[in-house]
Amino acid sequence: YVKLGNKVAADLRLVSVSADLKFDKSILTGESKQIAATTESTSENFLESCNIALQGSLCVGGSGLGIVIQTADSTVL
């Protein structure tokens, strides 16, 4: 479960999201733009899909529930 202010601890596939769930992925991408989350895949590229919350990103709005898909040394970061 992630909510406003949480740092994502593992790579997650999002299964439930509030309408205002957003992540700051600047630590990974260098871009300061906040990314809106969804439960549907938005890209074939795992790193760009909005249904994936990557370890190290920050939840800057809303809340959601995800299934852990990668941990520790297996995460993208």
PDB file of N, CA and C in Angstrom:
ATOM      1  N   TYR A   1       0.843  -1.171   0.000  1.00  0.00           N
ATOM      2  CA  TYR A   1       0.000   0.000   0.000  1.00  0.00           C
ATOM      3  C   TYR A   1       0.892   1.239   0.000  1.00  0.00           C
ATOM      4  N   VAL A   2       0.625   2.181  -0.884  1.00  0.00           N
ATOM      5  CA  VAL A   2       1.356   3.451  -0.911  1.00  0.00           C
ATOM      6  C   VAL A   2       0.367   4.597  -0.774  1.00  0.00           C
ATOM      7  N   LYS A   3       0.820   5.652  -0.122  1.00  0.00           N
ATOM      8  CA  LYS A   3      -0.010   6.845   0.033  1.00  0.00           C
ATOM      9  C   LYS A   3       0.888   8.069   0.005  1.00  0.00           C
ATOM     10  N   LEU A   4       0.280   9.227  -0.039  1.00  0.00           N
ATOM     11  CA  LEU A   4       0.981  10.502  -0.098  1.00  0.00           C
ATOM     12  C   LEU A   4       2.144  10.536   0.902  1.00  0.00           C
ATOM     13  N   GLY A   5       3.328  10.859   0.399  1.00  0.00           N
ATOM     14  CA  GLY A   5       4.510  10.990   1.243  1.00  0.00           C
ATOM     15  C   GLY A   5       5.365   9.744   1.346  1.00  0.00           C
ATOM     16  N   ASN A   6       4.854   8.589   0.889  1.00  0.00           N
ATOM     17  CA  ASN A   6       5.627   7.349   0.962  1.00  0.00           C
ATOM     18  C   ASN A   6       6.666   7.269  -0.142  1.00  0.00           C
ATOM     19  N   LYS A   7       7.831   6.735   0.208  1.00  0.00           N
ATOM     20  CA  LYS A   7       8.837   6.376  -0.779  1.00  0.00           C
ATOM     21  C   LYS A   7       8.602   4.906  -1.111  1.00  0.00           C
ATOM     22  N   VAL A   8       8.515   4.578  -2.379  1.00  0.00           N
ATOM     23  CA  VAL A   8       8.222   3.207  -2.799  1.00  0.00           C
ATOM     24  C   VAL A   8       9.423   2.326  -2.473  1.00  0.00           C
ATOM     25  N   ALA A   9       9.172   1.238  -1.738  1.00  0.00           N
ATOM     26  CA  ALA A   9      10.245   0.386  -1.216  1.00  0.00           C
ATOM     27  C   ALA A   9      10.635  -0.755  -2.153  1.00  0.00           C
ATOM     28  N   ALA A  10       9.821  -1.049  -3.154  1.00  0.00           N
ATOM     29  CA  ALA A  10      10.098  -2.128  -4.108  1.00  0.00           C
ATOM     30  C   ALA A  10       9.377  -1.784  -5.408  1.00  0.00           C
ATOM     31  N   ASP A  11       9.733  -2.454  -6.495  1.00  0.00           N
ATOM     32  CA  ASP A  11       9.005  -2.245  -7.741  1.00  0.00           C
ATOM     33  C   ASP A  11       7.635  -2.897  -7.600  1.00  0.00           C
ATOM     34  N   LEU A  12       6.581  -2.133  -7.943  1.00  0.00           N
ATOM     35  CA  LEU A  12       5.205  -2.605  -7.770  1.00  0.00           C
ATOM     36  C   LEU A  12       4.436  -2.546  -9.076  1.00  0.00           C
ATOM     37  N   ARG A  13       3.554  -3.522  -9.293  1.00  0.00           N
ATOM     38  CA  ARG A  13       2.553  -3.435 -10.357  1.00  0.00           C
ATOM     39  C   ARG A  13       1.271  -2.996  -9.661  1.00  0.00           C
ATOM     40  N   LEU A  14       0.744  -1.844 -10.053  1.00  0.00           N
ATOM     41  CA  LEU A  14      -0.416  -1.261  -9.381  1.00  0.00           C
ATOM     42  C   LEU A  14      -1.702  -1.989  -9.764  1.00  0.00           C
ATOM     43  N   VAL A  15      -2.492  -2.360  -8.755  1.00  0.00           N
ATOM     44  CA  VAL A  15      -3.747  -3.078  -8.990  1.00  0.00           C
ATOM     45  C   VAL A  15      -4.969  -2.256  -8.586  1.00  0.00           C
ATOM     46  N   SER A  16      -4.759  -1.223  -7.775  1.00  0.00           N
ATOM     47  CA  SER A  16      -5.840  -0.345  -7.366  1.00  0.00           C
ATOM     48  C   SER A  16      -5.241   1.040  -7.109  1.00  0.00           C
ATOM     49  N   VAL A  17      -5.842   2.076  -7.691  1.00  0.00           N
ATOM     50  CA  VAL A  17      -5.306   3.433  -7.518  1.00  0.00           C
ATOM     51  C   VAL A  17      -6.443   4.426  -7.307  1.00  0.00           C
ATOM     52  N   SER A  18      -6.175   5.463  -6.519  1.00  0.00           N
ATOM     53  CA  SER A  18      -7.133   6.566  -6.419  1.00  0.00           C
ATOM     54  C   SER A  18      -6.978   7.431  -7.666  1.00  0.00           C
ATOM     55  N   ALA A  19      -7.971   8.240  -7.946  1.00  0.00           N
ATOM     56  CA  ALA A  19      -7.958   9.071  -9.152  1.00  0.00           C
ATOM     57  C   ALA A  19      -6.814  10.076  -9.168  1.00  0.00           C
ATOM     58  N   ASP A  20      -6.277  10.400  -7.982  1.00  0.00           N
ATOM     59  CA  ASP A  20      -5.226  11.422  -7.906  1.00  0.00           C
ATOM     60  C   ASP A  20      -3.849  10.857  -7.565  1.00  0.00           C
ATOM     61  N   LEU A  21      -3.642   9.540  -7.735  1.00  0.00           N
ATOM     62  CA  LEU A  21      -2.335   8.943  -7.428  1.00  0.00           C
ATOM     63  C   LEU A  21      -1.293   9.402  -8.431  1.00  0.00           C
ATOM     64  N   LYS A  22      -0.200   9.981  -7.916  1.00  0.00           N
ATOM     65  CA  LYS A  22       0.902  10.456  -8.753  1.00  0.00           C
ATOM     66  C   LYS A  22       2.225  10.128  -8.083  1.00  0.00           C
ATOM     67  N   PHE A  23       3.253   9.933  -8.921  1.00  0.00           N
ATOM     68  CA  PHE A  23       4.594   9.642  -8.436  1.00  0.00           C
ATOM     69  C   PHE A  23       5.593  10.640  -8.996  1.00  0.00           C
ATOM     70  N   ASP A  24       6.596  10.948  -8.189  1.00  0.00           N
ATOM     71  CA  ASP A  24       7.742  11.741  -8.622  1.00  0.00           C
ATOM     72  C   ASP A  24       8.856  10.743  -8.894  1.00  0.00           C
ATOM     73  N   LYS A  25       9.197  10.570 -10.171  1.00  0.00           N
ATOM     74  CA  LYS A  25      10.230   9.610 -10.563  1.00  0.00           C
ATOM     75  C   LYS A  25      11.539  10.308 -10.916  1.00  0.00           C
ATOM     76  N   SER A  26      11.713  11.548 -10.440  1.00  0.00           N
ATOM     77  CA  SER A  26      12.900  12.315 -10.817  1.00  0.00           C
ATOM     78  C   SER A  26      14.199  11.640 -10.391  1.00  0.00           C
ATOM     79  N   ILE A  27      14.185  10.876  -9.319  1.00  0.00           N
ATOM     80  CA  ILE A  27      15.393  10.171  -8.893  1.00  0.00           C
ATOM     81  C   ILE A  27      15.823   9.143  -9.938  1.00  0.00           C
ATOM     82  N   LEU A  28      14.863   8.656 -10.733  1.00  0.00           N
ATOM     83  CA  LEU A  28      15.161   7.656 -11.748  1.00  0.00           C
ATOM     84  C   LEU A  28      15.340   8.262 -13.132  1.00  0.00           C
ATOM     85  N   THR A  29      14.507   9.246 -13.462  1.00  0.00           N
ATOM     86  CA  THR A  29      14.486   9.782 -14.824  1.00  0.00           C
ATOM     87  C   THR A  29      15.155  11.140 -14.960  1.00  0.00           C
ATOM     88  N   GLY A  30      15.278  11.869 -13.864  1.00  0.00           N
ATOM     89  CA  GLY A  30      15.820  13.218 -13.923  1.00  0.00           C
ATOM     90  C   GLY A  30      14.775  14.257 -14.270  1.00  0.00           C
ATOM     91  N   GLU A  31      13.576  13.830 -14.654  1.00  0.00           N
ATOM     92  CA  GLU A  31      12.489  14.751 -14.990  1.00  0.00           C
ATOM     93  C   GLU A  31      11.707  15.105 -13.735  1.00  0.00           C
ATOM     94  N   SER A  32      11.354  16.374 -13.595  1.00  0.00           N
ATOM     95  CA  SER A  32      10.615  16.809 -12.407  1.00  0.00           C
ATOM     96  C   SER A  32       9.107  16.655 -12.558  1.00  0.00           C
ATOM     97  N   LYS A  33       8.638  16.237 -13.727  1.00  0.00           N
ATOM     98  CA  LYS A  33       7.200  16.078 -13.989  1.00  0.00           C
ATOM     99  C   LYS A  33       6.635  14.914 -13.171  1.00  0.00           C
ATOM    100  N   GLN A  34       5.513  15.166 -12.493  1.00  0.00           N
ATOM    101  CA  GLN A  34       4.843  14.116 -11.737  1.00  0.00           C
ATOM    102  C   GLN A  34       4.077  13.215 -12.705  1.00  0.00           C
ATOM    103  N   ILE A  35       4.105  11.912 -12.442  1.00  0.00           N
ATOM    104  CA  ILE A  35       3.481  10.931 -13.317  1.00  0.00           C
ATOM    105  C   ILE A  35       2.202  10.396 -12.680  1.00  0.00           C
ATOM    106  N   ALA A  36       1.075  10.539 -13.391  1.00  0.00           N
ATOM    107  CA  ALA A  36      -0.196   9.990 -12.913  1.00  0.00           C
ATOM    108  C   ALA A  36      -0.155   8.476 -13.054  1.00  0.00           C
ATOM    109  N   ALA A  37      -0.683   7.777 -12.058  1.00  0.00           N
ATOM    110  CA  ALA A  37      -0.682   6.319 -12.055  1.00  0.00           C
ATOM    111  C   ALA A  37      -2.014   5.766 -12.539  1.00  0.00           C
ATOM    112  N   THR A  38      -1.970   4.556 -13.069  1.00  0.00           N
ATOM    113  CA  THR A  38      -3.152   3.853 -13.540  1.00  0.00           C
ATOM    114  C   THR A  38      -2.950   2.362 -13.299  1.00  0.00           C
ATOM    115  N   THR A  39      -3.999   1.584 -13.392  1.00  0.00           N
ATOM    116  CA  THR A  39      -3.868   0.134 -13.253  1.00  0.00           C
ATOM    117  C   THR A  39      -3.647  -0.539 -14.603  1.00  0.00           C
ATOM    118  N   GLU A  40      -3.796   0.208 -15.680  1.00  0.00           N
ATOM    119  CA  GLU A  40      -3.624  -0.349 -17.021  1.00  0.00           C
ATOM    120  C   GLU A  40      -2.237  -0.020 -17.568  1.00  0.00           C
ATOM    121  N   SER A  41      -1.668  -0.953 -18.292  1.00  0.00           N
ATOM    122  CA  SER A  41      -0.369  -0.735 -18.924  1.00  0.00           C
ATOM    123  C   SER A  41      -0.502   0.366 -19.971  1.00  0.00           C
ATOM    124  N   THR A  42       0.427   1.320 -19.957  1.00  0.00           N
ATOM    125  CA  THR A  42       0.379   2.428 -20.909  1.00  0.00           C
ATOM    126  C   THR A  42       1.528   2.391 -21.905  1.00  0.00           C
ATOM    127  N   SER A  43       2.435   1.434 -21.727  1.00  0.00           N
ATOM    128  CA  SER A  43       3.577   1.316 -22.625  1.00  0.00           C
ATOM    129  C   SER A  43       4.110  -0.107 -22.580  1.00  0.00           C
ATOM    130  N   GLU A  44       4.618  -0.568 -23.696  1.00  0.00           N
ATOM    131  CA  GLU A  44       5.257  -1.887 -23.732  1.00  0.00           C
ATOM    132  C   GLU A  44       6.551  -1.864 -22.927  1.00  0.00           C
ATOM    133  N   ASN A  45       7.142  -0.676 -22.800  1.00  0.00           N
ATOM    134  CA  ASN A  45       8.374  -0.513 -22.029  1.00  0.00           C
ATOM    135  C   ASN A  45       8.027  -0.492 -20.541  1.00  0.00           C
ATOM    136  N   PHE A  46       8.513  -1.466 -19.819  1.00  0.00           N
ATOM    137  CA  PHE A  46       8.271  -1.611 -18.382  1.00  0.00           C
ATOM    138  C   PHE A  46       8.583  -0.324 -17.621  1.00  0.00           C
ATOM    139  N   LEU A  47       9.653   0.347 -17.983  1.00  0.00           N
ATOM    140  CA  LEU A  47      10.091   1.547 -17.272  1.00  0.00           C
ATOM    141  C   LEU A  47       9.187   2.746 -17.505  1.00  0.00           C
ATOM    142  N   GLU A  48       8.457   2.762 -18.593  1.00  0.00           N
ATOM    143  CA  GLU A  48       7.615   3.908 -18.926  1.00  0.00           C
ATOM    144  C   GLU A  48       6.129   3.694 -18.655  1.00  0.00           C
ATOM    145  N   SER A  49       5.738   2.486 -18.313  1.00  0.00           N
ATOM    146  CA  SER A  49       4.331   2.201 -18.088  1.00  0.00           C
ATOM    147  C   SER A  49       3.845   2.834 -16.786  1.00  0.00           C
ATOM    148  N   CYS A  50       2.671   3.422 -16.824  1.00  0.00           N
ATOM    149  CA  CYS A  50       2.121   4.123 -15.651  1.00  0.00           C
ATOM    150  C   CYS A  50       1.463   3.193 -14.643  1.00  0.00           C
ATOM    151  N   ASN A  51       1.472   1.878 -14.900  1.00  0.00           N
ATOM    152  CA  ASN A  51       0.929   0.940 -13.921  1.00  0.00           C
ATOM    153  C   ASN A  51       2.042   0.304 -13.081  1.00  0.00           C
ATOM    154  N   ILE A  52       3.245   0.831 -13.209  1.00  0.00           N
ATOM    155  CA  ILE A  52       4.401   0.346 -12.447  1.00  0.00           C
ATOM    156  C   ILE A  52       4.908   1.480 -11.559  1.00  0.00           C
ATOM    157  N   ALA A  53       5.064   1.191 -10.270  1.00  0.00           N
ATOM    158  CA  ALA A  53       5.688   2.135  -9.336  1.00  0.00           C
ATOM    159  C   ALA A  53       7.083   1.601  -9.054  1.00  0.00           C
ATOM    160  N   LEU A  54       8.093   2.384  -9.383  1.00  0.00           N
ATOM    161  CA  LEU A  54       9.465   1.917  -9.243  1.00  0.00           C
ATOM    162  C   LEU A  54      10.054   2.263  -7.885  1.00  0.00           C
ATOM    163  N   GLN A  55      10.843   1.348  -7.362  1.00  0.00           N
ATOM    164  CA  GLN A  55      11.506   1.550  -6.079  1.00  0.00           C
ATOM    165  C   GLN A  55      12.304   2.851  -6.114  1.00  0.00           C
ATOM    166  N   GLY A  56      12.176   3.640  -5.055  1.00  0.00           N
ATOM    167  CA  GLY A  56      12.888   4.906  -4.961  1.00  0.00           C
ATOM    168  C   GLY A  56      12.054   6.097  -5.374  1.00  0.00           C
ATOM    169  N   SER A  57      10.934   5.866  -6.092  1.00  0.00           N
ATOM    170  CA  SER A  57      10.077   6.986  -6.462  1.00  0.00           C
ATOM    171  C   SER A  57       9.246   7.407  -5.256  1.00  0.00           C
ATOM    172  N   LEU A  58       8.735   8.621  -5.296  1.00  0.00           N
ATOM    173  CA  LEU A  58       7.999   9.202  -4.171  1.00  0.00           C
ATOM    174  C   LEU A  58       6.534   9.396  -4.552  1.00  0.00           C
ATOM    175  N   CYS A  59       5.631   8.968  -3.696  1.00  0.00           N
ATOM    176  CA  CYS A  59       4.196   9.184  -3.903  1.00  0.00           C
ATOM    177  C   CYS A  59       3.886  10.633  -3.521  1.00  0.00           C
ATOM    178  N   VAL A  60       3.425  11.426  -4.493  1.00  0.00           N
ATOM    179  CA  VAL A  60       3.175  12.849  -4.259  1.00  0.00           C
ATOM    180  C   VAL A  60       1.687  13.196  -4.282  1.00  0.00           C
ATOM    181  N   GLY A  61       0.838  12.189  -4.385  1.00  0.00           N
ATOM    182  CA  GLY A  61      -0.597  12.424  -4.337  1.00  0.00           C
ATOM    183  C   GLY A  61      -1.369  11.131  -4.369  1.00  0.00           C
ATOM    184  N   GLY A  62      -2.473  11.089  -3.658  1.00  0.00           N
ATOM    185  CA  GLY A  62      -3.359   9.935  -3.701  1.00  0.00           C
ATOM    186  C   GLY A  62      -2.846   8.727  -2.946  1.00  0.00           C
ATOM    187  N   SER A  63      -3.399   7.575  -3.309  1.00  0.00           N
ATOM    188  CA  SER A  63      -3.010   6.313  -2.688  1.00  0.00           C
ATOM    189  C   SER A  63      -3.267   5.179  -3.665  1.00  0.00           C
ATOM    190  N   GLY A  64      -2.648   4.037  -3.388  1.00  0.00           N
ATOM    191  CA  GLY A  64      -2.842   2.884  -4.256  1.00  0.00           C
ATOM    192  C   GLY A  64      -2.338   1.608  -3.624  1.00  0.00           C
ATOM    193  N   LEU A  65      -2.655   0.509  -4.275  1.00  0.00           N
ATOM    194  CA  LEU A  65      -2.264  -0.814  -3.828  1.00  0.00           C
ATOM    195  C   LEU A  65      -1.535  -1.498  -4.971  1.00  0.00           C
ATOM    196  N   GLY A  66      -0.413  -2.108  -4.664  1.00  0.00           N
ATOM    197  CA  GLY A  66       0.358  -2.780  -5.698  1.00  0.00           C
ATOM    198  C   GLY A  66       0.882  -4.120  -5.243  1.00  0.00           C
ATOM    199  N   ILE A  67       1.240  -4.945  -6.211  1.00  0.00           N
ATOM    200  CA  ILE A  67       1.847  -6.243  -5.958  1.00  0.00           C
ATOM    201  C   ILE A  67       3.345  -6.101  -6.205  1.00  0.00           C
ATOM    202  N   VAL A  68       4.147  -6.515  -5.239  1.00  0.00           N
ATOM    203  CA  VAL A  68       5.599  -6.434  -5.379  1.00  0.00           C
ATOM    204  C   VAL A  68       6.043  -7.386  -6.479  1.00  0.00           C
ATOM    205  N   ILE A  69       6.797  -6.847  -7.444  1.00  0.00           N
ATOM    206  CA  ILE A  69       7.281  -7.685  -8.560  1.00  0.00           C
ATOM    207  C   ILE A  69       8.799  -7.824  -8.570  1.00  0.00           C
ATOM    208  N   GLN A  70       9.506  -6.903  -7.895  1.00  0.00           N
ATOM    209  CA  GLN A  70      10.964  -6.996  -7.809  1.00  0.00           C
ATOM    210  C   GLN A  70      11.419  -6.334  -6.512  1.00  0.00           C
ATOM    211  N   THR A  71      12.406  -6.937  -5.858  1.00  0.00           N
ATOM    212  CA  THR A  71      12.950  -6.396  -4.611  1.00  0.00           C
ATOM    213  C   THR A  71      14.467  -6.398  -4.653  1.00  0.00           C
ATOM    214  N   ALA A  72      15.053  -5.665  -3.713  1.00  0.00           N
ATOM    215  CA  ALA A  72      16.502  -5.640  -3.475  1.00  0.00           C
ATOM    216  C   ALA A  72      17.296  -5.413  -4.759  1.00  0.00           C
ATOM    217  N   ASP A  73      18.244  -6.263  -5.065  1.00  0.00           N
ATOM    218  CA  ASP A  73      19.108  -6.080  -6.232  1.00  0.00           C
ATOM    219  C   ASP A  73      18.394  -6.291  -7.555  1.00  0.00           C
ATOM    220  N   SER A  74      17.188  -6.834  -7.533  1.00  0.00           N
ATOM    221  CA  SER A  74      16.431  -7.070  -8.766  1.00  0.00           C
ATOM    222  C   SER A  74      15.627  -5.858  -9.208  1.00  0.00           C
ATOM    223  N   THR A  75      15.511  -4.811  -8.355  1.00  0.00           N
ATOM    224  CA  THR A  75      14.738  -3.628  -8.727  1.00  0.00           C
ATOM    225  C   THR A  75      15.429  -2.859  -9.845  1.00  0.00           C
ATOM    226  N   VAL A  76      14.676  -2.015 -10.514  1.00  0.00           N
ATOM    227  CA  VAL A  76      15.218  -1.211 -11.610  1.00  0.00           C
ATOM    228  C   VAL A  76      16.316  -0.284 -11.106  1.00  0.00           C
ATOM    229  N   LEU A  77      16.097   0.344  -9.948  1.00  0.00           N
ATOM    230  CA  LEU A  77      17.099   1.269  -9.406  1.00  0.00           C
ATOM    231  C   LEU A  77      18.265   0.500  -8.843  1.00  0.00           C
TER     232      LEU A  77
END
